PDB file of C-alpha atoms in Angstrom:
ATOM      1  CA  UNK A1025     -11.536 -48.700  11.239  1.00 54.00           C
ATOM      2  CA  UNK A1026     -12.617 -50.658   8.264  1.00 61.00           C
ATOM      3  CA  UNK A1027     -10.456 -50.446   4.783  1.00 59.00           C
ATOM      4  CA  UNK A1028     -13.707 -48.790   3.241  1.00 61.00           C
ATOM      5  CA  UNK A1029     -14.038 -46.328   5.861  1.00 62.00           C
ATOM      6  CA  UNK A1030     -10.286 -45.471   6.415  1.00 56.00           C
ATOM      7  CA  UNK A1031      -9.664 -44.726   2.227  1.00 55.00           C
ATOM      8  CA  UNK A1032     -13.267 -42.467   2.510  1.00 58.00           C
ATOM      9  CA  UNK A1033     -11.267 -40.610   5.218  1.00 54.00           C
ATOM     10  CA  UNK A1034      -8.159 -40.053   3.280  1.00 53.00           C
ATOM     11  CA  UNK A1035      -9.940 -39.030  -0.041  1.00 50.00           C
ATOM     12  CA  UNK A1036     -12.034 -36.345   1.993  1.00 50.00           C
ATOM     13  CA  UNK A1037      -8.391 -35.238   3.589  1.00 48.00           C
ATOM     14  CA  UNK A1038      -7.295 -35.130  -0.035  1.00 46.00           C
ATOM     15  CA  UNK A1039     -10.253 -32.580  -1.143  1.00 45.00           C
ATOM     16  CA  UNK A1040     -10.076 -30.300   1.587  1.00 45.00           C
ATOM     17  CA  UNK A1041      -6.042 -30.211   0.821  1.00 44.00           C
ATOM     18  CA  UNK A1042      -7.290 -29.686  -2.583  1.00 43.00           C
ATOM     19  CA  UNK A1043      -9.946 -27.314  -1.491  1.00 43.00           C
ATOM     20  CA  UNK A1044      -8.061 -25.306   0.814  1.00 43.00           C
ATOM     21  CA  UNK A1045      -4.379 -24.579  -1.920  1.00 47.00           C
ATOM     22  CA  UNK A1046      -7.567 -23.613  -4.334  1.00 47.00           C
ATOM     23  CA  UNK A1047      -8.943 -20.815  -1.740  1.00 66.00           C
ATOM     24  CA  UNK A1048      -5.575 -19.392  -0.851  1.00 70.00           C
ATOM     25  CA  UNK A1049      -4.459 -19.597  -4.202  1.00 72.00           C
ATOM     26  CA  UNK A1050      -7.524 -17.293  -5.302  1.00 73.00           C
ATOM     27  CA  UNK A1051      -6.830 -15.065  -2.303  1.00 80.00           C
ATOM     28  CA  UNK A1052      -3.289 -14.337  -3.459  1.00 81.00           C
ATOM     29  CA  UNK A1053      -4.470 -14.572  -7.110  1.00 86.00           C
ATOM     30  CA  UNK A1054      -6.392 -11.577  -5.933  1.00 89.00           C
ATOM     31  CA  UNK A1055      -3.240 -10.085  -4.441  1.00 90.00           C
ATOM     32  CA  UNK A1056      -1.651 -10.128  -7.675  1.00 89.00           C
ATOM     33  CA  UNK A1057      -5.065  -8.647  -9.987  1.00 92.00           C
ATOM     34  CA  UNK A1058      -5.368  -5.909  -7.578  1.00 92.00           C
ATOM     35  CA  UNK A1059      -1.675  -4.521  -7.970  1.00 93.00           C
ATOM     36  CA  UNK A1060      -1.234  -4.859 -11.463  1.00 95.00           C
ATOM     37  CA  UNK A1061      -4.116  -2.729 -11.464  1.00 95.00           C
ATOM     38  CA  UNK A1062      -2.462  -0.242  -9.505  1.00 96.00           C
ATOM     39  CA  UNK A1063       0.510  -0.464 -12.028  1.00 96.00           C
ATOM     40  CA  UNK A1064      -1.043   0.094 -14.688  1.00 96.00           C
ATOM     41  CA  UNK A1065      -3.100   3.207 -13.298  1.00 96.00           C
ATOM     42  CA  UNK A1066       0.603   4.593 -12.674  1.00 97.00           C
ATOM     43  CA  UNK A1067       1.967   3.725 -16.366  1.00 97.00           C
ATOM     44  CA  UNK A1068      -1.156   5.526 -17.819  1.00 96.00           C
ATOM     45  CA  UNK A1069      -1.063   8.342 -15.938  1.00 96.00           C
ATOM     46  CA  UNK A1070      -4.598   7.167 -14.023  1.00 97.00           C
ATOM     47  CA  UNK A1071      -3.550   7.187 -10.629  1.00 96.00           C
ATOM     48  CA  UNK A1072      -1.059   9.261  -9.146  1.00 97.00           C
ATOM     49  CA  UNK A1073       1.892   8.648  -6.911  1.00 97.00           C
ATOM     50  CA  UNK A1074      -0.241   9.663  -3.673  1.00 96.00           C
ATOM     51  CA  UNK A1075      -3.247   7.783  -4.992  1.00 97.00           C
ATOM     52  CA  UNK A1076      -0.952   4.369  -5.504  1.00 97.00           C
ATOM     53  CA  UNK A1077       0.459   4.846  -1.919  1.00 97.00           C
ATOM     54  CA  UNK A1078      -3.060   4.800  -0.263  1.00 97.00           C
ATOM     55  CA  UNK A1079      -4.021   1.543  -2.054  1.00 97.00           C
ATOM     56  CA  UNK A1080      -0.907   0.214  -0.806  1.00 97.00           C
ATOM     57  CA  UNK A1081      -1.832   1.227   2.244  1.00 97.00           C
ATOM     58  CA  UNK A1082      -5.070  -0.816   2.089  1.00 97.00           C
ATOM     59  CA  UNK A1083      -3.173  -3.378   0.341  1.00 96.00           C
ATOM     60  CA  UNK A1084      -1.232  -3.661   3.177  1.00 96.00           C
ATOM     61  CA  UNK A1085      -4.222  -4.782   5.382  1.00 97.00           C
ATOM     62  CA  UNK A1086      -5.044  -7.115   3.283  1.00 96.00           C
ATOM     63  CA  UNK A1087      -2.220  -9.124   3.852  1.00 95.00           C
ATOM     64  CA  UNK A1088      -2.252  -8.499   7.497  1.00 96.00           C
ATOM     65  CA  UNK A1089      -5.496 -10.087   7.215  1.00 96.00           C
ATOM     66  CA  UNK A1090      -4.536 -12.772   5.000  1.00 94.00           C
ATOM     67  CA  UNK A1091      -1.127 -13.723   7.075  1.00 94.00           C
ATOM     68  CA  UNK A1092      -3.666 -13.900  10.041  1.00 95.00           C
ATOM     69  CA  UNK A1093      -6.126 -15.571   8.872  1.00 93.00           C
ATOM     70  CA  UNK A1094      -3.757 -18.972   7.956  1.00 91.00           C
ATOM     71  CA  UNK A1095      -2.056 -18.495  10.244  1.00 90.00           C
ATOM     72  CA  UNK A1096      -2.826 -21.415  12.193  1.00 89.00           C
ATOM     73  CA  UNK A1097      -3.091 -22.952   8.645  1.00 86.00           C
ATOM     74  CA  UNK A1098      -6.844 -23.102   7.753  1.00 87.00           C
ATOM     75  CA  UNK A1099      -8.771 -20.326   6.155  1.00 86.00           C
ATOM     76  CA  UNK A1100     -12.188 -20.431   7.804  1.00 89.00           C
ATOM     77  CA  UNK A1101     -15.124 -19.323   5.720  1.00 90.00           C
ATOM     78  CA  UNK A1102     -15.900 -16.576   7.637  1.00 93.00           C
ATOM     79  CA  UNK A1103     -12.187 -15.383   7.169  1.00 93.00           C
ATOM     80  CA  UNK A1104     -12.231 -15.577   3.119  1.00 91.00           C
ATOM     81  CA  UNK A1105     -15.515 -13.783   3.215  1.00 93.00           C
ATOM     82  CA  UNK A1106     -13.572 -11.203   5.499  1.00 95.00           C
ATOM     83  CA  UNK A1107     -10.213 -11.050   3.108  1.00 94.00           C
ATOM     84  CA  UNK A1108     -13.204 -10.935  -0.112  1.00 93.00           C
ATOM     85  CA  UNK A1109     -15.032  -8.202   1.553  1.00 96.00           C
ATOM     86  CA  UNK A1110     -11.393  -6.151   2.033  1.00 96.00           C
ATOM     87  CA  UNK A1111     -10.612  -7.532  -1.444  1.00 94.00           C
ATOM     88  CA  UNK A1112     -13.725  -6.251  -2.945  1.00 95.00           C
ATOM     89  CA  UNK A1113     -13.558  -2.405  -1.487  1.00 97.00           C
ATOM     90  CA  UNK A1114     -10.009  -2.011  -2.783  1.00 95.00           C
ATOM     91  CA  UNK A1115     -11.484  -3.333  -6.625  1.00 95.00           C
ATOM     92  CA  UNK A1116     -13.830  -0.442  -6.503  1.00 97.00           C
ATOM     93  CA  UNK A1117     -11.368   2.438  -4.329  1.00 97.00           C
ATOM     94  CA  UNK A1118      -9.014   1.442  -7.006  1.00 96.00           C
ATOM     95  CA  UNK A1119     -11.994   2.019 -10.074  1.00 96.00           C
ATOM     96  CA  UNK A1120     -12.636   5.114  -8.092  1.00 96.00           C
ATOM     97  CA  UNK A1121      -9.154   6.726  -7.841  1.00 96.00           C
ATOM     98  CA  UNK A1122      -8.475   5.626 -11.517  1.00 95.00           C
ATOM     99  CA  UNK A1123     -11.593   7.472 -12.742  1.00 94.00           C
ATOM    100  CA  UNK A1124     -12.037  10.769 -10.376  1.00 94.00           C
ATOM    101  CA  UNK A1125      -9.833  13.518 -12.269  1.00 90.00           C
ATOM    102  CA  UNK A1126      -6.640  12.906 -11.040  1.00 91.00           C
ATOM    103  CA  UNK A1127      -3.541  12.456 -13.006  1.00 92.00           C
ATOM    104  CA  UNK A1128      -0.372  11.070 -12.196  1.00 94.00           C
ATOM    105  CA  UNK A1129       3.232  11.607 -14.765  1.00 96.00           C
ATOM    106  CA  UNK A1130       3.967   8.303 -15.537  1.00 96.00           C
ATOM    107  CA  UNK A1131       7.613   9.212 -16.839  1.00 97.00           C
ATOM    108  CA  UNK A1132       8.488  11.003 -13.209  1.00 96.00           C
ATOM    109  CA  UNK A1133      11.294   9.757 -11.638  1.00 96.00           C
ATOM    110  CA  UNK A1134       8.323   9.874  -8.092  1.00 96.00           C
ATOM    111  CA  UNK A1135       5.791   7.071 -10.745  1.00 96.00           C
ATOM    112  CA  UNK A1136       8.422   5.392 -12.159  1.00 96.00           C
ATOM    113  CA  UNK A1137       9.862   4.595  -8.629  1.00 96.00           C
ATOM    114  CA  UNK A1138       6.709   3.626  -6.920  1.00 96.00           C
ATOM    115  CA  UNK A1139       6.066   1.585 -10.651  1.00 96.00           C
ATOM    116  CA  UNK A1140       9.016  -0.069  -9.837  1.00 96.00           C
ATOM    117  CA  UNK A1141       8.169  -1.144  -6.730  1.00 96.00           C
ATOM    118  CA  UNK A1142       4.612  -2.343  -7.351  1.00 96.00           C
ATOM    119  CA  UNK A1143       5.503  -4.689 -10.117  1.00 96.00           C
ATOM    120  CA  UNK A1144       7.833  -5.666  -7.503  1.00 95.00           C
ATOM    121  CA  UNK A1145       4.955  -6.908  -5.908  1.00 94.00           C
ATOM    122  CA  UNK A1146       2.872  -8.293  -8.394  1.00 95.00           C
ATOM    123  CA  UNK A1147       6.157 -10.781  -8.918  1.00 95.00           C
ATOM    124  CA  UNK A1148       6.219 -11.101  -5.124  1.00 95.00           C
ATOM    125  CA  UNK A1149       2.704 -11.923  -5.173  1.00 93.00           C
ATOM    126  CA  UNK A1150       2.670 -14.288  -8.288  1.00 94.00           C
ATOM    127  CA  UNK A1151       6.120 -16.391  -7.137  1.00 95.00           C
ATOM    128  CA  UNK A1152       3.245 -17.146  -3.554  1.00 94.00           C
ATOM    129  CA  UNK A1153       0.644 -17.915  -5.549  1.00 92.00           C
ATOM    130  CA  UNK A1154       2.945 -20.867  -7.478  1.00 93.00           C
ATOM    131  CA  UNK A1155       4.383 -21.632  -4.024  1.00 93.00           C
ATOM    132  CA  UNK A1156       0.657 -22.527  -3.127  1.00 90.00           C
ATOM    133  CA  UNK A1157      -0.341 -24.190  -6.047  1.00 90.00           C
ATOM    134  CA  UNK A1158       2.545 -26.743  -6.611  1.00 92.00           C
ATOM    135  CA  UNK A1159       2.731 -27.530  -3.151  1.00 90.00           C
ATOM    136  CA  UNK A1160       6.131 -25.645  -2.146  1.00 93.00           C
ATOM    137  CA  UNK A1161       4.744 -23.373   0.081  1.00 92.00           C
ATOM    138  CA  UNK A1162       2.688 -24.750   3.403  1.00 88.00           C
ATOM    139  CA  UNK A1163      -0.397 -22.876   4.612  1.00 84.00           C
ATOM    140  CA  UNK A1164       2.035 -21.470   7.656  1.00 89.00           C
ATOM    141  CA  UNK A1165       4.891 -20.350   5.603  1.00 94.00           C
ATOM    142  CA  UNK A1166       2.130 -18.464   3.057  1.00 93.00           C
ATOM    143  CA  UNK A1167       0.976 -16.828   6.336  1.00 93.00           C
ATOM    144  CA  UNK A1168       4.716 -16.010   7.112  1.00 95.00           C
ATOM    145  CA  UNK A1169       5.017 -14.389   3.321  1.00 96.00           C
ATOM    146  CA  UNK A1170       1.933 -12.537   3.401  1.00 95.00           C
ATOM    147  CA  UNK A1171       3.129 -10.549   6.896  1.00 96.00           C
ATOM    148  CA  UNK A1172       6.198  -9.647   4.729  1.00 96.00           C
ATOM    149  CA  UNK A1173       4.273  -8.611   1.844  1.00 96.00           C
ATOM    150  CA  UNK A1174       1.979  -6.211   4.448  1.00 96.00           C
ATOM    151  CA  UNK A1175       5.878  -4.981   5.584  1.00 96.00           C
ATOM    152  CA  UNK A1176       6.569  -3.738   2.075  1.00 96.00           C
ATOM    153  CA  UNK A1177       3.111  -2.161   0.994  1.00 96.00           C
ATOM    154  CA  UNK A1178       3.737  -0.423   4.606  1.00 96.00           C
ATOM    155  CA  UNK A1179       6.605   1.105   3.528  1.00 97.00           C
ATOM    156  CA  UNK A1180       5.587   2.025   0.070  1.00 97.00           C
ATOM    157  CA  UNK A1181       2.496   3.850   1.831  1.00 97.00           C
ATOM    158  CA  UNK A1182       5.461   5.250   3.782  1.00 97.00           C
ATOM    159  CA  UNK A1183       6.998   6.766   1.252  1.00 96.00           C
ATOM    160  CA  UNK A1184       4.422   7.824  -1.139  1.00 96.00           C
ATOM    161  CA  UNK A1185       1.846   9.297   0.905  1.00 96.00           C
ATOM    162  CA  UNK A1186       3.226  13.077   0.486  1.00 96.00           C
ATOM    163  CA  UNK A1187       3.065  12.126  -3.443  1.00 95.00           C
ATOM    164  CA  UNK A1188       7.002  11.818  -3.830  1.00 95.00           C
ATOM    165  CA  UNK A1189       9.189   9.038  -3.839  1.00 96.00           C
ATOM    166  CA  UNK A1190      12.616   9.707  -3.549  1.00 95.00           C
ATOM    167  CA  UNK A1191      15.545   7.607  -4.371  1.00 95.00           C
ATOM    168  CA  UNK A1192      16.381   6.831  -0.649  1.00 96.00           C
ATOM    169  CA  UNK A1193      12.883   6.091   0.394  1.00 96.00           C
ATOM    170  CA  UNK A1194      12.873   3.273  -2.779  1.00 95.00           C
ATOM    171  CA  UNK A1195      16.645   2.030  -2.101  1.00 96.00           C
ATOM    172  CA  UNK A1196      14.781   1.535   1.410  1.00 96.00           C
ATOM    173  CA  UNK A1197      11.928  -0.358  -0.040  1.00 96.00           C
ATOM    174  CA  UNK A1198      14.081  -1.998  -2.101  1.00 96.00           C
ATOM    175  CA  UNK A1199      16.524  -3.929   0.778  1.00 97.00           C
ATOM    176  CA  UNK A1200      12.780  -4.899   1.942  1.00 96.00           C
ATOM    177  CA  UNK A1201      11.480  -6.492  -1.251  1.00 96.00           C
ATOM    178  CA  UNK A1202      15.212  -7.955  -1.790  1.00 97.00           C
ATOM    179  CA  UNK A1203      14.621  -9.488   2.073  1.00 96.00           C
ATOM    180  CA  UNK A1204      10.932 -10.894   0.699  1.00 96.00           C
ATOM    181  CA  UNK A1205      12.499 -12.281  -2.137  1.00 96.00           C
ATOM    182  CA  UNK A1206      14.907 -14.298  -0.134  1.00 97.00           C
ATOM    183  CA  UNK A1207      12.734 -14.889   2.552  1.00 96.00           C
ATOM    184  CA  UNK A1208      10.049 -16.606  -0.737  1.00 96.00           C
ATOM    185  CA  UNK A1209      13.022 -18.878  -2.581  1.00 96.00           C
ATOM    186  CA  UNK A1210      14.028 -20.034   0.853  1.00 95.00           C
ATOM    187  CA  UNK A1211      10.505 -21.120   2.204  1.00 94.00           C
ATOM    188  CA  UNK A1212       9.670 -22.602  -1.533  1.00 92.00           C
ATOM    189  CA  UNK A1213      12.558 -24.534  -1.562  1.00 90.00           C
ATOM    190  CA  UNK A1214      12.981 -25.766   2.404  1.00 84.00           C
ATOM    191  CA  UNK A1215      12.262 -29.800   3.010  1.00 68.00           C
ATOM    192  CA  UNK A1216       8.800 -28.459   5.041  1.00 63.00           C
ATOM    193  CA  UNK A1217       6.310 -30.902   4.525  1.00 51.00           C
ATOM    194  CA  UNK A1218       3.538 -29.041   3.239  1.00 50.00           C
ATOM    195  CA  UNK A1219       0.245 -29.477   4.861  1.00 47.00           C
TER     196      UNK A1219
END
């Protein structure tokens, strides 16, 4: 292979490096939007402790979705227009539940747990979404992070489908987000060369 040839081939490798830390990035951007929406439905009293637990639920999915989908480290258009569509029915369920009648107590011990826990994951989300974007996180480990992100919306769905959250339930949730967290630092700051 000519010298011409051989840098056109490494510049297009660079873009669709570029193009593909952009893509996840906005997916887990999107990961991040979608629950500080849900946490701030709980702090004003918009969404209720049942209502929050069903979006988890379908947050959940999401990054089953996700952790499948780069998996085997590309995300295929077809896949981001499958994690958009997902993405995009949660946007308006959430508009929905925040807007049909329902109140939540944002000062009960049940919100403020399951508040808690949510921006939880919006730091969860937002410490990924740097992994991807300065290159400390590789396509497979975001995969990796995403299954354990769908493990700890499970759990939250768990425990706040019946409306109540109780202090064993979040002390539960909690040893899983505290697992996440260690399971993030370590992946961010292994000697995997990211590709």
């Amino acid at each position: 292979m000519k010298l011409p040839q051989l840098l056109m081939v490494l510049v297009a490798s660079l873009f669709a490096s570029a193009s593909f830390a952009q893509t996840a990035a906005s997916e887990v951007q999107r990961d991040v939007n979608q629950q500080q929406r849900i946490e701030n439905g709980l702090k004003s009293g918009q969404l209720n402790t049942k209502e929050a637990a069903r979006l988890e639920k379908q947050e959940k999915n999401i990054s089953n979705a996700e952790a499948k989908a780069l998996k085997d480290g590309k995300l295929s258009q077809a896949e981001k227009q499958h994690i958009d569509q997902m993405q995009n029915k949660v946007s308006k369920d959430i508009q929905a539940e925040k807007h049909d009648g329902q109140v939540g107590n944002p000062n009960s011990p049940t919100s403020q747990r399951m508040q808690a826990d949510v921006q939880r994951n919006v730091n969860q989300q937002q410490r990924i979404e740097n992994g991807v974007k300065d290159g400390s996180l590789s396509n497979h480990e975001v995969a990796k992070l995403e299954k354990g992100q769908a493990k700890v919306d499970g759990k939250e769905y768990k425990a706040g489908k019946d409306g109540h959250v109780g202090q064993h339930e979040q002390q539960n949730i909690q040893h899983a987000e505290n697992k996440q967290s260690h399971k993030i630092h370590k992946n961010k700051t292994d000697a995997q060369n990211r590709s």
